[in-house]
């Protein structure tokens, strides 16, 4: 029986970590390897099929009239997906919030982790309505433990979410002002010791200042751990209030 369990164990996937602050739960548990996400083969197959849909129109909020993106360009990497699923399994959050959902790849990974944990719910927000239709279909192929809201996190959060947030994933418009405003709305709604993830901290479009936003937030005194994963994903852990 022990041998069978050994061979069924998920393979370990390597990730590169650059710590800005080492502490809290993250510092004690996140290492240079995480298990492969449950249902990874299915998720990646869905991602490939989604990319075959071709370029999809951007919402006006992006300020790029006529702009388009292909699903492959905006999706989370498979390595990041392993981290998302691992966090959902290990932390067993009651509530995960992500904005935006894009085409649902990150949502599929979070949902796979929640399914493996047997608890929790994912709340996704997406301002691109055509994208949201695709994301909803994709995430539902993995789990029903999610609610997808068409609209911005800033405008719809209070309509949708009435409970504290255990894990938040910020992956919408990659600009300093947007990210800082989203953090201000999100931070008081976080659970003590909650995790906030920021995708594309390496985004270098002129004027975007994503790296600056990440470093500024990671340096806050109420952040007990902050780490960069594969140079692209930033994860921070908030402090528990003093007893």
mmCIF file of N, CA and C in Angstrom, residues 97-196:
data_model
loop_
_atom_site.group_PDB
_atom_site.id
_atom_site.type_symbol
_atom_site.label_atom_id
_atom_site.label_comp_id
_atom_site.label_asym_id
_atom_site.label_seq_id
_atom_site.Cartn_x
_atom_site.Cartn_y
_atom_site.Cartn_z
ATOM 1 N N UNK A 97 -10.401 35.195 -4.150
ATOM 2 C CA UNK A 97 -10.900 36.219 -5.076
ATOM 3 C C UNK A 97 -9.829 36.481 -6.124
ATOM 4 N N UNK A 98 -10.226 36.500 -7.390
ATOM 5 C CA UNK A 98 -9.268 36.869 -8.444
ATOM 6 C C UNK A 98 -9.874 37.918 -9.357
ATOM 7 N N UNK A 99 -9.029 38.863 -9.754
ATOM 8 C CA UNK A 99 -9.435 39.857 -10.745
ATOM 9 C C UNK A 99 -8.189 40.236 -11.535
ATOM 10 N N UNK A 100 -8.272 40.024 -12.908
ATOM 11 C CA UNK A 100 -9.375 39.471 -13.628
ATOM 12 C C UNK A 100 -9.181 37.981 -13.945
ATOM 13 N N UNK A 101 -10.277 37.438 -14.376
ATOM 14 C CA UNK A 101 -10.302 36.011 -14.700
ATOM 15 C C UNK A 101 -9.629 35.701 -16.026
ATOM 16 N N UNK A 102 -9.536 36.710 -16.918
ATOM 17 C CA UNK A 102 -9.034 36.500 -18.284
ATOM 18 C C UNK A 102 -9.815 35.359 -18.942
ATOM 19 N N UNK A 103 -9.120 34.322 -19.422
ATOM 20 C CA UNK A 103 -9.815 33.214 -20.086
ATOM 21 C C UNK A 103 -9.944 31.984 -19.187
ATOM 22 N N UNK A 104 -9.679 32.179 -17.890
ATOM 23 C CA UNK A 104 -9.996 31.136 -16.925
ATOM 24 C C UNK A 104 -8.896 30.161 -16.582
ATOM 25 N N UNK A 105 -7.671 30.379 -17.070
ATOM 26 C CA UNK A 105 -6.609 29.411 -16.774
ATOM 27 C C UNK A 105 -6.248 29.443 -15.294
ATOM 28 N N UNK A 106 -5.999 30.621 -14.754
ATOM 29 C CA UNK A 106 -5.696 30.703 -13.323
ATOM 30 C C UNK A 106 -6.867 30.192 -12.499
ATOM 31 N N UNK A 107 -8.087 30.519 -12.928
ATOM 32 C CA UNK A 107 -9.274 30.039 -12.216
ATOM 33 C C UNK A 107 -9.376 28.528 -12.206
ATOM 34 N N UNK A 108 -9.000 27.883 -13.311
ATOM 35 C CA UNK A 108 -9.031 26.421 -13.353
ATOM 36 C C UNK A 108 -8.056 25.838 -12.340
ATOM 37 N N UNK A 109 -6.869 26.441 -12.234
ATOM 38 C CA UNK A 109 -5.879 25.933 -11.281
ATOM 39 C C UNK A 109 -6.341 26.145 -9.838
ATOM 40 N N UNK A 110 -6.857 27.330 -9.524
ATOM 41 C CA UNK A 110 -7.380 27.561 -8.174
ATOM 42 C C UNK A 110 -8.518 26.586 -7.874
ATOM 43 N N UNK A 111 -9.418 26.415 -8.839
ATOM 44 C CA UNK A 111 -10.568 25.527 -8.642
ATOM 45 C C UNK A 111 -10.131 24.080 -8.455
ATOM 46 N N UNK A 112 -9.104 23.673 -9.180
ATOM 47 C CA UNK A 112 -8.595 22.310 -9.011
ATOM 48 C C UNK A 112 -8.062 22.105 -7.600
ATOM 49 N N UNK A 113 -7.397 23.120 -7.060
ATOM 50 C CA UNK A 113 -6.909 23.030 -5.690
ATOM 51 C C UNK A 113 -8.034 22.983 -4.682
ATOM 52 N N UNK A 114 -9.080 23.777 -4.909
ATOM 53 C CA UNK A 114 -10.234 23.759 -4.007
ATOM 54 C C UNK A 114 -10.936 22.411 -4.051
ATOM 55 N N UNK A 115 -11.062 21.849 -5.244
ATOM 56 C CA UNK A 115 -11.683 20.528 -5.361
ATOM 57 C C UNK A 115 -10.870 19.483 -4.601
ATOM 58 N N UNK A 116 -9.555 19.546 -4.719
ATOM 59 C CA UNK A 116 -8.708 18.593 -4.007
ATOM 60 C C UNK A 116 -8.821 18.771 -2.496
ATOM 61 N N UNK A 117 -8.994 20.027 -2.057
ATOM 62 C CA UNK A 117 -9.154 20.301 -0.629
ATOM 63 C C UNK A 117 -10.540 19.936 -0.136
ATOM 64 N N UNK A 118 -11.507 19.903 -1.051
ATOM 65 C CA UNK A 118 -12.876 19.551 -0.679
ATOM 66 C C UNK A 118 -13.643 20.671 -0.016
ATOM 67 N N UNK A 119 -13.176 21.917 -0.178
ATOM 68 C CA UNK A 119 -13.867 23.055 0.436
ATOM 69 C C UNK A 119 -13.419 24.336 -0.237
ATOM 70 N N UNK A 120 -14.150 25.422 0.032
ATOM 71 C CA UNK A 120 -13.776 26.738 -0.455
ATOM 72 C C UNK A 120 -14.500 27.148 -1.722
ATOM 73 N N UNK A 121 -14.440 28.449 -2.024
ATOM 74 C CA UNK A 121 -15.138 29.002 -3.187
ATOM 75 C C UNK A 121 -14.268 30.084 -3.820
ATOM 76 N N UNK A 122 -14.261 30.102 -5.138
ATOM 77 C CA UNK A 122 -13.515 31.080 -5.927
ATOM 78 C C UNK A 122 -14.481 32.126 -6.479
ATOM 79 N N UNK A 123 -14.152 33.395 -6.264
ATOM 80 C CA UNK A 123 -14.910 34.508 -6.840
ATOM 81 C C UNK A 123 -14.013 35.203 -7.859
ATOM 82 N N UNK A 124 -14.432 35.186 -9.124
ATOM 83 C CA UNK A 124 -13.642 35.777 -10.200
ATOM 84 C C UNK A 124 -14.370 36.985 -10.774
ATOM 85 N N UNK A 125 -13.612 38.001 -11.152
ATOM 86 C CA UNK A 125 -14.162 39.204 -11.774
ATOM 87 C C UNK A 125 -13.451 39.419 -13.106
ATOM 88 N N UNK A 126 -14.217 39.766 -14.138
ATOM 89 C CA UNK A 126 -13.632 39.988 -15.457
ATOM 90 C C UNK A 126 -14.402 41.085 -16.185
ATOM 91 N N UNK A 127 -13.698 42.142 -16.614
ATOM 92 C CA UNK A 127 -14.364 43.259 -17.277
ATOM 93 C C UNK A 127 -14.575 43.007 -18.765
ATOM 94 N N UNK A 128 -13.801 42.115 -19.376
ATOM 95 C CA UNK A 128 -13.991 41.769 -20.783
ATOM 96 C C UNK A 128 -15.110 40.729 -20.873
ATOM 97 N N UNK A 129 -16.272 41.121 -21.342
ATOM 98 C CA UNK A 129 -17.430 40.232 -21.268
ATOM 99 C C UNK A 129 -17.289 38.999 -22.146
ATOM 100 N N UNK A 130 -16.693 39.145 -23.338
ATOM 101 C CA UNK A 130 -16.490 37.964 -24.181
ATOM 102 C C UNK A 130 -15.495 37.011 -23.527
ATOM 103 N N UNK A 131 -14.463 37.576 -22.905
ATOM 104 C CA UNK A 131 -13.501 36.753 -22.192
ATOM 105 C C UNK A 131 -14.187 36.004 -21.049
ATOM 106 N N UNK A 132 -15.074 36.709 -20.347
ATOM 107 C CA UNK A 132 -15.747 36.117 -19.187
ATOM 108 C C UNK A 132 -16.561 34.893 -19.583
ATOM 109 N N UNK A 133 -17.203 34.944 -20.751
ATOM 110 C CA UNK A 133 -17.977 33.784 -21.217
ATOM 111 C C UNK A 133 -17.077 32.567 -21.390
ATOM 112 N N UNK A 134 -15.888 32.808 -21.948
ATOM 113 C CA UNK A 134 -14.941 31.707 -22.153
ATOM 114 C C UNK A 134 -14.408 31.211 -20.815
ATOM 115 N N UNK A 135 -14.054 32.155 -19.932
ATOM 116 C CA UNK A 135 -13.519 31.787 -18.617
ATOM 117 C C UNK A 135 -14.516 30.956 -17.823
ATOM 118 N N UNK A 136 -15.765 31.356 -17.854
ATOM 119 C CA UNK A 136 -16.781 30.633 -17.092
ATOM 120 C C UNK A 136 -16.901 29.192 -17.577
ATOM 121 N N UNK A 137 -16.906 29.023 -18.875
ATOM 122 C CA UNK A 137 -16.981 27.669 -19.445
ATOM 123 C C UNK A 137 -15.758 26.841 -19.056
ATOM 124 N N UNK A 138 -14.595 27.470 -19.114
ATOM 125 C CA UNK A 138 -13.370 26.735 -18.803
ATOM 126 C C UNK A 138 -13.305 26.316 -17.335
ATOM 127 N N UNK A 139 -13.582 27.249 -16.433
ATOM 128 C CA UNK A 139 -13.503 26.920 -15.005
ATOM 129 C C UNK A 139 -14.532 25.854 -14.646
ATOM 130 N N UNK A 140 -15.710 25.942 -15.256
ATOM 131 C CA UNK A 140 -16.755 24.954 -14.954
ATOM 132 C C UNK A 140 -16.353 23.543 -15.395
ATOM 133 N N UNK A 141 -15.412 23.434 -16.303
ATOM 134 C CA UNK A 141 -14.957 22.109 -16.712
ATOM 135 C C UNK A 141 -14.135 21.429 -15.613
ATOM 136 N N UNK A 142 -13.742 22.217 -14.600
ATOM 137 C CA UNK A 142 -12.946 21.695 -13.490
ATOM 138 C C UNK A 142 -13.765 21.596 -12.210
ATOM 139 N N UNK A 143 -14.620 22.596 -11.962
ATOM 140 C CA UNK A 143 -15.328 22.655 -10.685
ATOM 141 C C UNK A 143 -16.518 23.607 -10.775
ATOM 142 N N UNK A 144 -17.463 23.414 -9.860
ATOM 143 C CA UNK A 144 -18.570 24.368 -9.700
ATOM 144 C C UNK A 144 -18.353 25.268 -8.490
ATOM 145 N N UNK A 145 -17.180 25.176 -7.874
ATOM 146 C CA UNK A 145 -16.890 25.973 -6.685
ATOM 147 C C UNK A 145 -16.450 27.384 -7.066
ATOM 148 N N UNK A 146 -17.229 28.071 -7.865
ATOM 149 C CA UNK A 146 -16.822 29.412 -8.273
ATOM 150 C C UNK A 146 -18.031 30.246 -8.663
ATOM 151 N N UNK A 147 -17.837 31.550 -8.586
ATOM 152 C CA UNK A 147 -18.798 32.531 -9.085
ATOM 153 C C UNK A 147 -18.035 33.499 -9.959
ATOM 154 N N UNK A 148 -18.446 33.667 -11.205
ATOM 155 C CA UNK A 148 -17.778 34.596 -12.104
ATOM 156 C C UNK A 148 -18.671 35.812 -12.326
ATOM 157 N N UNK A 149 -18.136 36.975 -12.033
ATOM 158 C CA UNK A 149 -18.886 38.226 -12.146
ATOM 159 C C UNK A 149 -18.361 39.032 -13.316
ATOM 160 N N UNK A 150 -19.275 39.475 -14.175
ATOM 161 C CA UNK A 150 -18.916 40.297 -15.324
ATOM 162 C C UNK A 150 -18.938 41.752 -14.905
ATOM 163 N N UNK A 151 -17.773 42.327 -14.805
ATOM 164 C CA UNK A 151 -17.642 43.694 -14.329
ATOM 165 C C UNK A 151 -16.360 43.824 -13.528
ATOM 166 N N UNK A 152 -16.070 45.045 -13.113
ATOM 167 C CA UNK A 152 -14.817 45.287 -12.412
ATOM 168 C C UNK A 152 -14.937 44.928 -10.936
ATOM 169 N N UNK A 153 -13.814 44.527 -10.381
ATOM 170 C CA UNK A 153 -13.710 44.235 -8.955
ATOM 171 C C UNK A 153 -14.131 45.444 -8.134
ATOM 172 N N UNK A 154 -13.674 46.638 -8.532
ATOM 173 C CA UNK A 154 -13.955 47.847 -7.774
ATOM 174 C C UNK A 154 -15.451 48.141 -7.703
ATOM 175 N N UNK A 155 -16.164 47.911 -8.796
ATOM 176 C CA UNK A 155 -17.585 48.256 -8.863
ATOM 177 C C UNK A 155 -18.489 47.176 -8.294
ATOM 178 N N UNK A 156 -18.089 45.926 -8.381
ATOM 179 C CA UNK A 156 -19.002 44.836 -8.062
ATOM 180 C C UNK A 156 -18.688 44.086 -6.767
ATOM 181 N N UNK A 157 -17.563 44.377 -6.138
ATOM 182 C CA UNK A 157 -17.145 43.588 -4.979
ATOM 183 C C UNK A 157 -18.205 43.546 -3.885
ATOM 184 N N UNK A 158 -18.720 44.708 -3.503
ATOM 185 C CA UNK A 158 -19.681 44.729 -2.400
ATOM 186 C C UNK A 158 -20.988 44.052 -2.762
ATOM 187 N N UNK A 159 -21.315 43.961 -4.051
ATOM 188 C CA UNK A 159 -22.529 43.258 -4.474
ATOM 189 C C UNK A 159 -22.375 41.752 -4.363
ATOM 190 N N UNK A 160 -21.154 41.273 -4.506
ATOM 191 C CA UNK A 160 -20.916 39.837 -4.650
ATOM 192 C C UNK A 160 -20.376 39.200 -3.380
ATOM 193 N N UNK A 161 -19.494 39.916 -2.692
ATOM 194 C CA UNK A 161 -18.719 39.295 -1.625
ATOM 195 C C UNK A 161 -19.024 39.949 -0.277
ATOM 196 N N UNK A 162 -19.447 39.140 0.692
ATOM 197 C CA UNK A 162 -19.775 39.647 2.026
ATOM 198 C C UNK A 162 -18.942 38.971 3.116
ATOM 199 N N UNK A 163 -17.984 38.144 2.741
ATOM 200 C CA UNK A 163 -17.162 37.418 3.711
ATOM 201 C C UNK A 163 -15.700 37.816 3.524
ATOM 202 N N UNK A 164 -14.861 37.605 4.549
ATOM 203 C CA UNK A 164 -13.439 37.943 4.413
ATOM 204 C C UNK A 164 -12.764 37.125 3.316
ATOM 205 N N UNK A 165 -11.694 37.696 2.762
ATOM 206 C CA UNK A 165 -10.945 37.062 1.679
ATOM 207 C C UNK A 165 -9.690 36.405 2.259
ATOM 208 N N UNK A 166 -9.506 35.122 1.973
ATOM 209 C CA UNK A 166 -8.345 34.395 2.478
ATOM 210 C C UNK A 166 -7.162 34.456 1.515
ATOM 211 N N UNK A 167 -7.454 34.348 0.213
ATOM 212 C CA UNK A 167 -6.423 34.473 -0.824
ATOM 213 C C UNK A 167 -6.969 35.391 -1.910
ATOM 214 N N UNK A 168 -6.185 36.368 -2.315
ATOM 215 C CA UNK A 168 -6.580 37.277 -3.396
ATOM 216 C C UNK A 168 -5.528 37.228 -4.498
ATOM 217 N N UNK A 169 -6.002 37.269 -5.730
ATOM 218 C CA UNK A 169 -5.116 37.229 -6.894
ATOM 219 C C UNK A 169 -5.388 38.459 -7.745
ATOM 220 N N UNK A 170 -4.416 39.355 -7.828
ATOM 221 C CA UNK A 170 -4.547 40.608 -8.569
ATOM 222 C C UNK A 170 -3.912 40.430 -9.937
ATOM 223 N N UNK A 171 -4.754 40.358 -10.965
ATOM 224 C CA UNK A 171 -4.256 40.090 -12.319
ATOM 225 C C UNK A 171 -5.144 40.792 -13.333
ATOM 226 N N UNK A 172 -5.352 42.089 -13.133
ATOM 227 C CA UNK A 172 -6.213 42.844 -14.038
ATOM 228 C C UNK A 172 -5.357 43.793 -14.864
ATOM 229 N N UNK A 173 -5.638 45.084 -14.788
ATOM 230 C CA UNK A 173 -4.871 46.063 -15.553
ATOM 231 C C UNK A 173 -3.544 46.309 -14.839
ATOM 232 N N UNK A 174 -2.443 46.081 -15.554
ATOM 233 C CA UNK A 174 -1.118 46.117 -14.935
ATOM 234 C C UNK A 174 -0.539 47.527 -14.952
ATOM 235 N N UNK A 175 -1.092 48.362 -14.095
ATOM 236 C CA UNK A 175 -0.602 49.724 -13.957
ATOM 237 C C UNK A 175 -0.588 50.098 -12.481
ATOM 238 N N UNK A 176 0.401 50.893 -12.104
ATOM 239 C CA UNK A 176 0.604 51.266 -10.704
ATOM 240 C C UNK A 176 -0.676 51.773 -10.044
ATOM 241 N N UNK A 177 -1.326 52.759 -10.663
ATOM 242 C CA UNK A 177 -2.497 53.371 -10.041
ATOM 243 C C UNK A 177 -3.625 52.364 -9.840
ATOM 244 N N UNK A 178 -3.850 51.510 -10.843
ATOM 245 C CA UNK A 178 -4.904 50.501 -10.725
ATOM 246 C C UNK A 178 -4.593 49.528 -9.591
ATOM 247 N N UNK A 179 -3.364 49.054 -9.533
ATOM 248 C CA UNK A 179 -2.992 48.060 -8.526
ATOM 249 C C UNK A 179 -3.077 48.639 -7.122
ATOM 250 N N UNK A 180 -2.595 49.861 -6.945
ATOM 251 C CA UNK A 180 -2.635 50.466 -5.616
ATOM 252 C C UNK A 180 -4.067 50.717 -5.165
ATOM 253 N N UNK A 181 -4.924 51.133 -6.076
ATOM 254 C CA UNK A 181 -6.325 51.350 -5.729
ATOM 255 C C UNK A 181 -7.006 50.024 -5.377
ATOM 256 N N UNK A 182 -6.709 48.977 -6.127
ATOM 257 C CA UNK A 182 -7.286 47.666 -5.837
ATOM 258 C C UNK A 182 -6.816 47.150 -4.472
ATOM 259 N N UNK A 183 -5.551 47.376 -4.157
ATOM 260 C CA UNK A 183 -5.042 46.950 -2.849
ATOM 261 C C UNK A 183 -5.761 47.691 -1.724
ATOM 262 N N UNK A 184 -5.990 48.987 -1.892
ATOM 263 C CA UNK A 184 -6.670 49.776 -0.861
ATOM 264 C C UNK A 184 -8.080 49.258 -0.598
ATOM 265 N N UNK A 185 -8.757 48.816 -1.646
ATOM 266 C CA UNK A 185 -10.103 48.253 -1.486
ATOM 267 C C UNK A 185 -10.022 46.871 -0.858
ATOM 268 N N UNK A 186 -9.033 46.122 -1.256
ATOM 269 C CA UNK A 186 -8.926 44.719 -0.860
ATOM 270 C C UNK A 186 -8.406 44.528 0.565
ATOM 271 N N UNK A 187 -7.398 45.293 0.950
ATOM 272 C CA UNK A 187 -6.671 45.039 2.200
ATOM 273 C C UNK A 187 -7.572 44.971 3.437
ATOM 274 N N UNK A 188 -8.531 45.895 3.622
ATOM 275 C CA UNK A 188 -9.372 45.784 4.819
ATOM 276 C C UNK A 188 -10.348 44.610 4.781
ATOM 277 N N UNK A 189 -10.503 43.984 3.626
ATOM 278 C CA UNK A 189 -11.406 42.839 3.499
ATOM 279 C C UNK A 189 -10.675 41.499 3.629
ATOM 280 N N UNK A 190 -9.358 41.556 3.812
ATOM 281 C CA UNK A 190 -8.576 40.330 3.913
ATOM 282 C C UNK A 190 -8.692 39.707 5.298
ATOM 283 N N UNK A 191 -8.634 38.382 5.352
ATOM 284 C CA UNK A 191 -8.562 37.670 6.619
ATOM 285 C C UNK A 191 -7.201 37.922 7.263
ATOM 286 N N UNK A 192 -7.097 37.844 8.601
ATOM 287 C CA UNK A 192 -5.777 37.929 9.238
ATOM 288 C C UNK A 192 -4.861 36.838 8.698
ATOM 289 N N UNK A 193 -3.648 37.213 8.331
ATOM 290 C CA UNK A 193 -2.724 36.241 7.756
ATOM 291 C C UNK A 193 -3.018 35.876 6.322
ATOM 292 N N UNK A 194 -3.904 36.628 5.661
ATOM 293 C CA UNK A 194 -4.280 36.327 4.286
ATOM 294 C C UNK A 194 -3.140 36.529 3.303
ATOM 295 N N UNK A 195 -3.283 35.905 2.137
ATOM 296 C CA UNK A 195 -2.278 35.990 1.078
ATOM 297 C C UNK A 195 -2.808 36.828 -0.083
ATOM 298 N N UNK A 196 -1.953 37.694 -0.625
ATOM 299 C CA UNK A 196 -2.293 38.457 -1.829
ATOM 300 C C UNK A 196 -1.239 38.158 -2.884
#
